[in-house]
Amino acid sequence: MDILGSILSSMDKPPSVSDKQKDMIKKQKEDFLKKQKAEQEKLKEFRDKVEEKINMLIKDGAMQRYKFDAMEKVYRSIIHDVAEVAGIPAYSFGEEGVDRAVLLCKKEFTPGEDEIAALRRGETWDPEKAKEIAHMRELERKEEEEESHRKPKRFVPNSNYREKYEHLIGRESAKEAARVTQTNKQYGFGRFLVVFCTD
């Protein structure tokens, strides 16, 4: 007998599953499949309802926007998918897990950046306030433009770097460095004149 055969014969056999346990496992599997199928049907029904509402939004000339109630992420992702297929912009806003909702808009009536930012912060959108904010931004832009056209002020440093680092390099180091530097001619380089400005 070989080693592998002796090891296998000395090992315990796996415990056998009784009929009662088999029935229990089978029932659990069936319950799981039923729940999974029910969830899929529920999501399919929700998708159909969303498609109906989006078609209603597209066809209704007076309707500019449609806001869905707060819902879980799975449902919001379905809304975003259907809206993308229909070519309608969809925006999510609110706090995750609390009141996160989806807003659908027709392409002609898409909200501006300020409105989206206000909705995402949980604020109500006020068109009068928006006009005021736009006016303030325009004034700021004009001020920046005027400032860029002005002559730039000449920058004058507070201290001279030579005085600042005098204790490290000394006063005469720049003058000493302004000398002719000779390179090693065996590398094929000629002479170069290196001059440091002391003013």
PDB file of C-alpha atoms in Angstrom:
ATOM      1  CA  MET A   1       0.000   0.000   0.000  1.00  0.00           C
ATOM      2  CA  ASP A   2       1.306   3.414  -0.803  1.00  0.00           C
ATOM      3  CA  ILE A   3       1.438   6.425   1.521  1.00  0.00           C
ATOM      4  CA  LEU A   4      -1.513   8.251  -0.045  1.00  0.00           C
ATOM      5  CA  GLY A   5      -3.741   5.200   0.240  1.00  0.00           C
ATOM      6  CA  SER A   6      -2.828   4.719   3.916  1.00  0.00           C
ATOM      7  CA  ILE A   7      -3.536   8.394   4.686  1.00  0.00           C
ATOM      8  CA  LEU A   8      -6.909   8.283   2.940  1.00  0.00           C
ATOM      9  CA  SER A   9      -7.941   5.067   4.676  1.00  0.00           C
ATOM     10  CA  SER A  10      -7.024   6.452   8.108  1.00  0.00           C
ATOM     11  CA  MET A  11      -9.060   9.653   7.595  1.00  0.00           C
ATOM     12  CA  ASP A  12     -12.625   9.934   8.821  1.00  0.00           C
ATOM     13  CA  LYS A  13     -15.331  10.017   6.219  1.00  0.00           C
ATOM     14  CA  PRO A  14     -17.328  13.245   5.924  1.00  0.00           C
ATOM     15  CA  PRO A  15     -20.517  13.240   7.935  1.00  0.00           C
ATOM     16  CA  SER A  16     -23.510  12.202   5.916  1.00  0.00           C
ATOM     17  CA  VAL A  17     -26.422  14.592   5.578  1.00  0.00           C
ATOM     18  CA  SER A  18     -29.681  13.263   6.875  1.00  0.00           C
ATOM     19  CA  ASP A  19     -32.921  13.485   4.904  1.00  0.00           C
ATOM     20  CA  LYS A  20     -34.242  16.092   7.333  1.00  0.00           C
ATOM     21  CA  GLN A  21     -31.211  18.341   6.747  1.00  0.00           C
ATOM     22  CA  LYS A  22     -31.493  17.865   2.978  1.00  0.00           C
ATOM     23  CA  ASP A  23     -35.135  18.962   3.070  1.00  0.00           C
ATOM     24  CA  MET A  24     -34.236  22.003   5.196  1.00  0.00           C
ATOM     25  CA  ILE A  25     -31.445  23.071   2.805  1.00  0.00           C
ATOM     26  CA  LYS A  26     -33.746  22.589  -0.182  1.00  0.00           C
ATOM     27  CA  LYS A  27     -36.492  24.676   1.471  1.00  0.00           C
ATOM     28  CA  GLN A  28     -34.045  27.484   2.323  1.00  0.00           C
ATOM     29  CA  LYS A  29     -32.812  27.543  -1.259  1.00  0.00           C
ATOM     30  CA  GLU A  30     -36.383  27.699  -2.594  1.00  0.00           C
ATOM     31  CA  ASP A  31     -37.254  30.545  -0.191  1.00  0.00           C
ATOM     32  CA  PHE A  32     -34.164  32.458  -1.259  1.00  0.00           C
ATOM     33  CA  LEU A  33     -35.012  32.022  -4.946  1.00  0.00           C
ATOM     34  CA  LYS A  34     -38.630  33.141  -4.304  1.00  0.00           C
ATOM     35  CA  LYS A  35     -37.458  36.293  -2.511  1.00  0.00           C
ATOM     36  CA  GLN A  36     -34.939  37.025  -5.241  1.00  0.00           C
ATOM     37  CA  LYS A  37     -37.581  36.597  -7.952  1.00  0.00           C
ATOM     38  CA  ALA A  38     -40.055  38.792  -6.025  1.00  0.00           C
ATOM     39  CA  GLU A  39     -37.397  41.513  -5.684  1.00  0.00           C
ATOM     40  CA  GLN A  40     -36.655  41.354  -9.406  1.00  0.00           C
ATOM     41  CA  GLU A  41     -40.379  41.666 -10.195  1.00  0.00           C
ATOM     42  CA  LYS A  42     -40.663  44.630  -7.827  1.00  0.00           C
ATOM     43  CA  LEU A  43     -37.716  46.390  -9.512  1.00  0.00           C
ATOM     44  CA  LYS A  44     -39.181  45.641 -12.965  1.00  0.00           C
ATOM     45  CA  GLU A  45     -42.540  47.156 -11.940  1.00  0.00           C
ATOM     46  CA  PHE A  46     -40.750  50.214 -10.556  1.00  0.00           C
ATOM     47  CA  ARG A  47     -38.791  50.589 -13.799  1.00  0.00           C
ATOM     48  CA  ASP A  48     -42.038  50.440 -15.800  1.00  0.00           C
ATOM     49  CA  LYS A  49     -43.598  53.150 -13.585  1.00  0.00           C
ATOM     50  CA  VAL A  50     -40.522  55.352 -14.016  1.00  0.00           C
ATOM     51  CA  GLU A  51     -40.666  54.907 -17.793  1.00  0.00           C
ATOM     52  CA  GLU A  52     -44.347  55.958 -17.744  1.00  0.00           C
ATOM     53  CA  LYS A  53     -43.569  59.082 -15.692  1.00  0.00           C
ATOM     54  CA  ILE A  54     -40.669  60.039 -17.951  1.00  0.00           C
ATOM     55  CA  ASN A  55     -42.842  59.579 -21.050  1.00  0.00           C
ATOM     56  CA  MET A  56     -45.490  61.742 -19.381  1.00  0.00           C
ATOM     57  CA  LEU A  57     -42.844  64.420 -18.711  1.00  0.00           C
ATOM     58  CA  ILE A  58     -41.666  64.326 -22.322  1.00  0.00           C
ATOM     59  CA  LYS A  59     -45.176  64.497 -23.813  1.00  0.00           C
ATOM     60  CA  ASP A  60     -46.656  67.121 -21.466  1.00  0.00           C
ATOM     61  CA  GLY A  61     -45.767  70.555 -22.841  1.00  0.00           C
ATOM     62  CA  ALA A  62     -46.656  72.418 -19.627  1.00  0.00           C
ATOM     63  CA  MET A  63     -44.611  70.160 -17.361  1.00  0.00           C
ATOM     64  CA  GLN A  64     -40.973  71.251 -17.046  1.00  0.00           C
ATOM     65  CA  ARG A  65     -39.749  69.076 -14.177  1.00  0.00           C
ATOM     66  CA  TYR A  66     -40.686  66.030 -12.176  1.00  0.00           C
ATOM     67  CA  LYS A  67     -39.386  65.353  -8.677  1.00  0.00           C
ATOM     68  CA  PHE A  68     -39.412  61.834  -7.273  1.00  0.00           C
ATOM     69  CA  ASP A  69     -39.810  61.257  -3.544  1.00  0.00           C
ATOM     70  CA  ALA A  70     -36.848  60.236  -1.389  1.00  0.00           C
ATOM     71  CA  MET A  71     -35.833  56.634  -2.020  1.00  0.00           C
ATOM     72  CA  GLU A  72     -33.023  54.105  -1.721  1.00  0.00           C
ATOM     73  CA  LYS A  73     -29.968  54.071  -3.961  1.00  0.00           C
ATOM     74  CA  VAL A  74     -31.115  51.040  -5.998  1.00  0.00           C
ATOM     75  CA  TYR A  75     -34.287  52.833  -7.073  1.00  0.00           C
ATOM     76  CA  ARG A  76     -32.444  56.086  -7.769  1.00  0.00           C
ATOM     77  CA  SER A  77     -29.990  54.231 -10.014  1.00  0.00           C
ATOM     78  CA  ILE A  78     -32.938  52.790 -11.975  1.00  0.00           C
ATOM     79  CA  ILE A  79     -34.326  56.315 -12.434  1.00  0.00           C
ATOM     80  CA  HIS A  80     -30.937  57.571 -13.633  1.00  0.00           C
ATOM     81  CA  ASP A  81     -30.640  54.658 -16.106  1.00  0.00           C
ATOM     82  CA  VAL A  82     -34.109  55.210 -17.575  1.00  0.00           C
ATOM     83  CA  ALA A  83     -33.552  58.981 -17.763  1.00  0.00           C
ATOM     84  CA  GLU A  84     -30.219  58.488 -19.535  1.00  0.00           C
ATOM     85  CA  VAL A  85     -31.834  56.214 -22.119  1.00  0.00           C
ATOM     86  CA  ALA A  86     -34.604  58.810 -22.644  1.00  0.00           C
ATOM     87  CA  GLY A  87     -32.036  61.616 -22.923  1.00  0.00           C
ATOM     88  CA  ILE A  88     -33.335  63.585 -19.936  1.00  0.00           C
ATOM     89  CA  PRO A  89     -30.995  65.056 -17.311  1.00  0.00           C
ATOM     90  CA  ALA A  90     -31.478  63.617 -13.810  1.00  0.00           C
ATOM     91  CA  TYR A  91     -30.070  65.164 -10.625  1.00  0.00           C
ATOM     92  CA  SER A  92     -29.859  63.580  -7.179  1.00  0.00           C
ATOM     93  CA  PHE A  93     -29.861  65.780  -4.115  1.00  0.00           C
ATOM     94  CA  GLY A  94     -30.445  65.521  -0.379  1.00  0.00           C
ATOM     95  CA  GLU A  95     -28.762  63.592   2.390  1.00  0.00           C
ATOM     96  CA  GLU A  96     -27.938  59.933   1.723  1.00  0.00           C
ATOM     97  CA  GLY A  97     -30.177  57.553   3.654  1.00  0.00           C
ATOM     98  CA  VAL A  98     -32.455  60.359   4.861  1.00  0.00           C
ATOM     99  CA  ASP A  99     -34.064  62.365   2.070  1.00  0.00           C
ATOM    100  CA  ARG A 100     -32.044  61.754  -1.097  1.00  0.00           C
ATOM    101  CA  ALA A 101     -34.339  62.332  -4.084  1.00  0.00           C
ATOM    102  CA  VAL A 102     -34.129  62.619  -7.874  1.00  0.00           C
ATOM    103  CA  LEU A 103     -35.175  65.577 -10.021  1.00  0.00           C
ATOM    104  CA  LEU A 104     -35.852  65.120 -13.747  1.00  0.00           C
ATOM    105  CA  CYS A 105     -35.840  68.156 -16.053  1.00  0.00           C
ATOM    106  CA  LYS A 106     -36.493  68.673 -19.721  1.00  0.00           C
ATOM    107  CA  LYS A 107     -33.380  69.659 -21.643  1.00  0.00           C
ATOM    108  CA  GLU A 108     -34.735  73.158 -22.253  1.00  0.00           C
ATOM    109  CA  PHE A 109     -35.319  73.732 -18.532  1.00  0.00           C
ATOM    110  CA  THR A 110     -32.175  72.304 -16.946  1.00  0.00           C
ATOM    111  CA  PRO A 111     -31.286  74.009 -13.665  1.00  0.00           C
ATOM    112  CA  GLY A 112     -28.193  76.170 -13.395  1.00  0.00           C
ATOM    113  CA  GLU A 113     -25.160  75.350 -11.292  1.00  0.00           C
ATOM    114  CA  ASP A 114     -26.331  77.638  -8.487  1.00  0.00           C
ATOM    115  CA  GLU A 115     -29.745  75.988  -8.331  1.00  0.00           C
ATOM    116  CA  ILE A 116     -28.254  72.487  -8.271  1.00  0.00           C
ATOM    117  CA  ALA A 117     -25.813  73.513  -5.537  1.00  0.00           C
ATOM    118  CA  ALA A 118     -28.663  74.998  -3.472  1.00  0.00           C
ATOM    119  CA  LEU A 119     -30.776  71.859  -3.881  1.00  0.00           C
ATOM    120  CA  ARG A 120     -27.855  69.639  -2.892  1.00  0.00           C
ATOM    121  CA  ARG A 121     -27.319  71.735   0.240  1.00  0.00           C
ATOM    122  CA  GLY A 122     -30.987  71.226   1.097  1.00  0.00           C
ATOM    123  CA  GLU A 123     -31.958  74.853   0.519  1.00  0.00           C
ATOM    124  CA  THR A 124     -34.983  76.057  -1.391  1.00  0.00           C
ATOM    125  CA  TRP A 125     -34.251  77.775  -4.689  1.00  0.00           C
ATOM    126  CA  ASP A 126     -35.233  81.440  -4.957  1.00  0.00           C
ATOM    127  CA  PRO A 127     -34.952  83.023  -8.440  1.00  0.00           C
ATOM    128  CA  GLU A 128     -34.673  86.546  -6.953  1.00  0.00           C
ATOM    129  CA  LYS A 129     -31.745  85.462  -4.826  1.00  0.00           C
ATOM    130  CA  ALA A 130     -30.219  83.877  -7.925  1.00  0.00           C
ATOM    131  CA  LYS A 131     -30.362  87.186  -9.788  1.00  0.00           C
ATOM    132  CA  GLU A 132     -28.648  88.893  -6.857  1.00  0.00           C
ATOM    133  CA  ILE A 133     -25.899  86.249  -6.770  1.00  0.00           C
ATOM    134  CA  ALA A 134     -25.398  86.530 -10.546  1.00  0.00           C
ATOM    135  CA  HIS A 135     -25.125  90.332 -10.242  1.00  0.00           C
ATOM    136  CA  MET A 136     -22.526  89.987  -7.450  1.00  0.00           C
ATOM    137  CA  ARG A 137     -20.493  87.541  -9.554  1.00  0.00           C
ATOM    138  CA  GLU A 138     -20.595  89.918 -12.508  1.00  0.00           C
ATOM    139  CA  LEU A 139     -19.296  92.758 -10.313  1.00  0.00           C
ATOM    140  CA  GLU A 140     -16.490  90.549  -8.970  1.00  0.00           C
ATOM    141  CA  ARG A 141     -15.553  89.509 -12.503  1.00  0.00           C
ATOM    142  CA  LYS A 142     -15.405  93.143 -13.634  1.00  0.00           C
ATOM    143  CA  GLU A 143     -13.242  94.090 -10.636  1.00  0.00           C
ATOM    144  CA  GLU A 144     -10.815  91.273 -11.413  1.00  0.00           C
ATOM    145  CA  GLU A 145     -10.689  92.327 -15.054  1.00  0.00           C
ATOM    146  CA  GLU A 146      -9.984  95.957 -14.126  1.00  0.00           C
ATOM    147  CA  GLU A 147      -7.300  94.876 -11.686  1.00  0.00           C
ATOM    148  CA  SER A 148      -5.602  92.764 -14.341  1.00  0.00           C
ATOM    149  CA  HIS A 149      -5.496  95.755 -16.728  1.00  0.00           C
ATOM    150  CA  ARG A 150      -3.823  98.016 -14.190  1.00  0.00           C
ATOM    151  CA  LYS A 151      -0.047  98.301 -14.286  1.00  0.00           C
ATOM    152  CA  PRO A 152       1.496  95.738 -12.038  1.00  0.00           C
ATOM    153  CA  LYS A 153       3.243  97.223  -9.037  1.00  0.00           C
ATOM    154  CA  ARG A 154       6.979  96.799  -8.970  1.00  0.00           C
ATOM    155  CA  PHE A 155       7.927  94.341  -6.296  1.00  0.00           C
ATOM    156  CA  VAL A 156      10.515  95.630  -3.867  1.00  0.00           C
ATOM    157  CA  PRO A 157      11.858  93.046  -1.428  1.00  0.00           C
ATOM    158  CA  ASN A 158      12.078  93.899   2.247  1.00  0.00           C
ATOM    159  CA  SER A 159      15.706  92.890   2.491  1.00  0.00           C
ATOM    160  CA  ASN A 160      18.683  92.299   0.227  1.00  0.00           C
ATOM    161  CA  TYR A 161      19.571  88.635  -0.122  1.00  0.00           C
ATOM    162  CA  ARG A 162      23.299  89.389  -0.007  1.00  0.00           C
ATOM    163  CA  GLU A 163      22.913  91.048   3.375  1.00  0.00           C
ATOM    164  CA  LYS A 164      20.693  88.237   4.581  1.00  0.00           C
ATOM    165  CA  TYR A 165      23.220  85.519   3.698  1.00  0.00           C
ATOM    166  CA  GLU A 166      26.376  87.530   4.333  1.00  0.00           C
ATOM    167  CA  HIS A 167      27.257  85.400   7.343  1.00  0.00           C
ATOM    168  CA  LEU A 168      27.254  82.309   5.087  1.00  0.00           C
ATOM    169  CA  ILE A 169      28.923  83.493   1.896  1.00  0.00           C
ATOM    170  CA  GLY A 170      30.823  86.563   3.028  1.00  0.00           C
ATOM    171  CA  ARG A 171      31.053  89.966   1.355  1.00  0.00           C
ATOM    172  CA  GLU A 172      33.857  89.210  -1.045  1.00  0.00           C
ATOM    173  CA  SER A 173      32.688  85.806  -2.292  1.00  0.00           C
ATOM    174  CA  ALA A 174      30.852  87.183  -5.330  1.00  0.00           C
ATOM    175  CA  LYS A 175      33.888  89.161  -6.392  1.00  0.00           C
ATOM    176  CA  GLU A 176      36.120  86.120  -6.003  1.00  0.00           C
ATOM    177  CA  ALA A 177      33.714  84.009  -8.041  1.00  0.00           C
ATOM    178  CA  ALA A 178      33.853  86.485 -10.918  1.00  0.00           C
ATOM    179  CA  ARG A 179      36.986  85.048 -12.414  1.00  0.00           C
ATOM    180  CA  VAL A 180      37.893  83.055 -15.451  1.00  0.00           C
ATOM    181  CA  THR A 181      37.009  79.410 -15.042  1.00  0.00           C
ATOM    182  CA  GLN A 182      39.221  76.947 -16.854  1.00  0.00           C
ATOM    183  CA  THR A 183      37.923  73.560 -17.820  1.00  0.00           C
ATOM    184  CA  ASN A 184      39.901  70.415 -18.352  1.00  0.00           C
ATOM    185  CA  LYS A 185      41.004  70.539 -21.987  1.00  0.00           C
ATOM    186  CA  GLN A 186      41.237  66.772 -22.325  1.00  0.00           C
ATOM    187  CA  TYR A 187      37.419  66.728 -22.455  1.00  0.00           C
ATOM    188  CA  GLY A 188      37.443  69.117 -25.412  1.00  0.00           C
ATOM    189  CA  PHE A 189      36.076  72.183 -23.689  1.00  0.00           C
ATOM    190  CA  GLY A 190      37.571  75.605 -24.152  1.00  0.00           C
ATOM    191  CA  ARG A 191      37.634  78.463 -21.697  1.00  0.00           C
ATOM    192  CA  PHE A 192      34.472  80.049 -20.407  1.00  0.00           C
ATOM    193  CA  LEU A 193      34.133  83.338 -18.664  1.00  0.00           C
ATOM    194  CA  VAL A 194      31.836  83.205 -15.654  1.00  0.00           C
ATOM    195  CA  VAL A 195      30.795  86.522 -14.176  1.00  0.00           C
ATOM    196  CA  PHE A 196      28.489  87.034 -11.224  1.00  0.00           C
ATOM    197  CA  CYS A 197      26.815  90.375 -10.922  1.00  0.00           C
ATOM    198  CA  THR A 198      27.341  92.030  -7.536  1.00  0.00           C
ATOM    199  CA  ASP A 199      24.850  94.848  -7.978  1.00  0.00           C
TER     200      ASP A 199
END
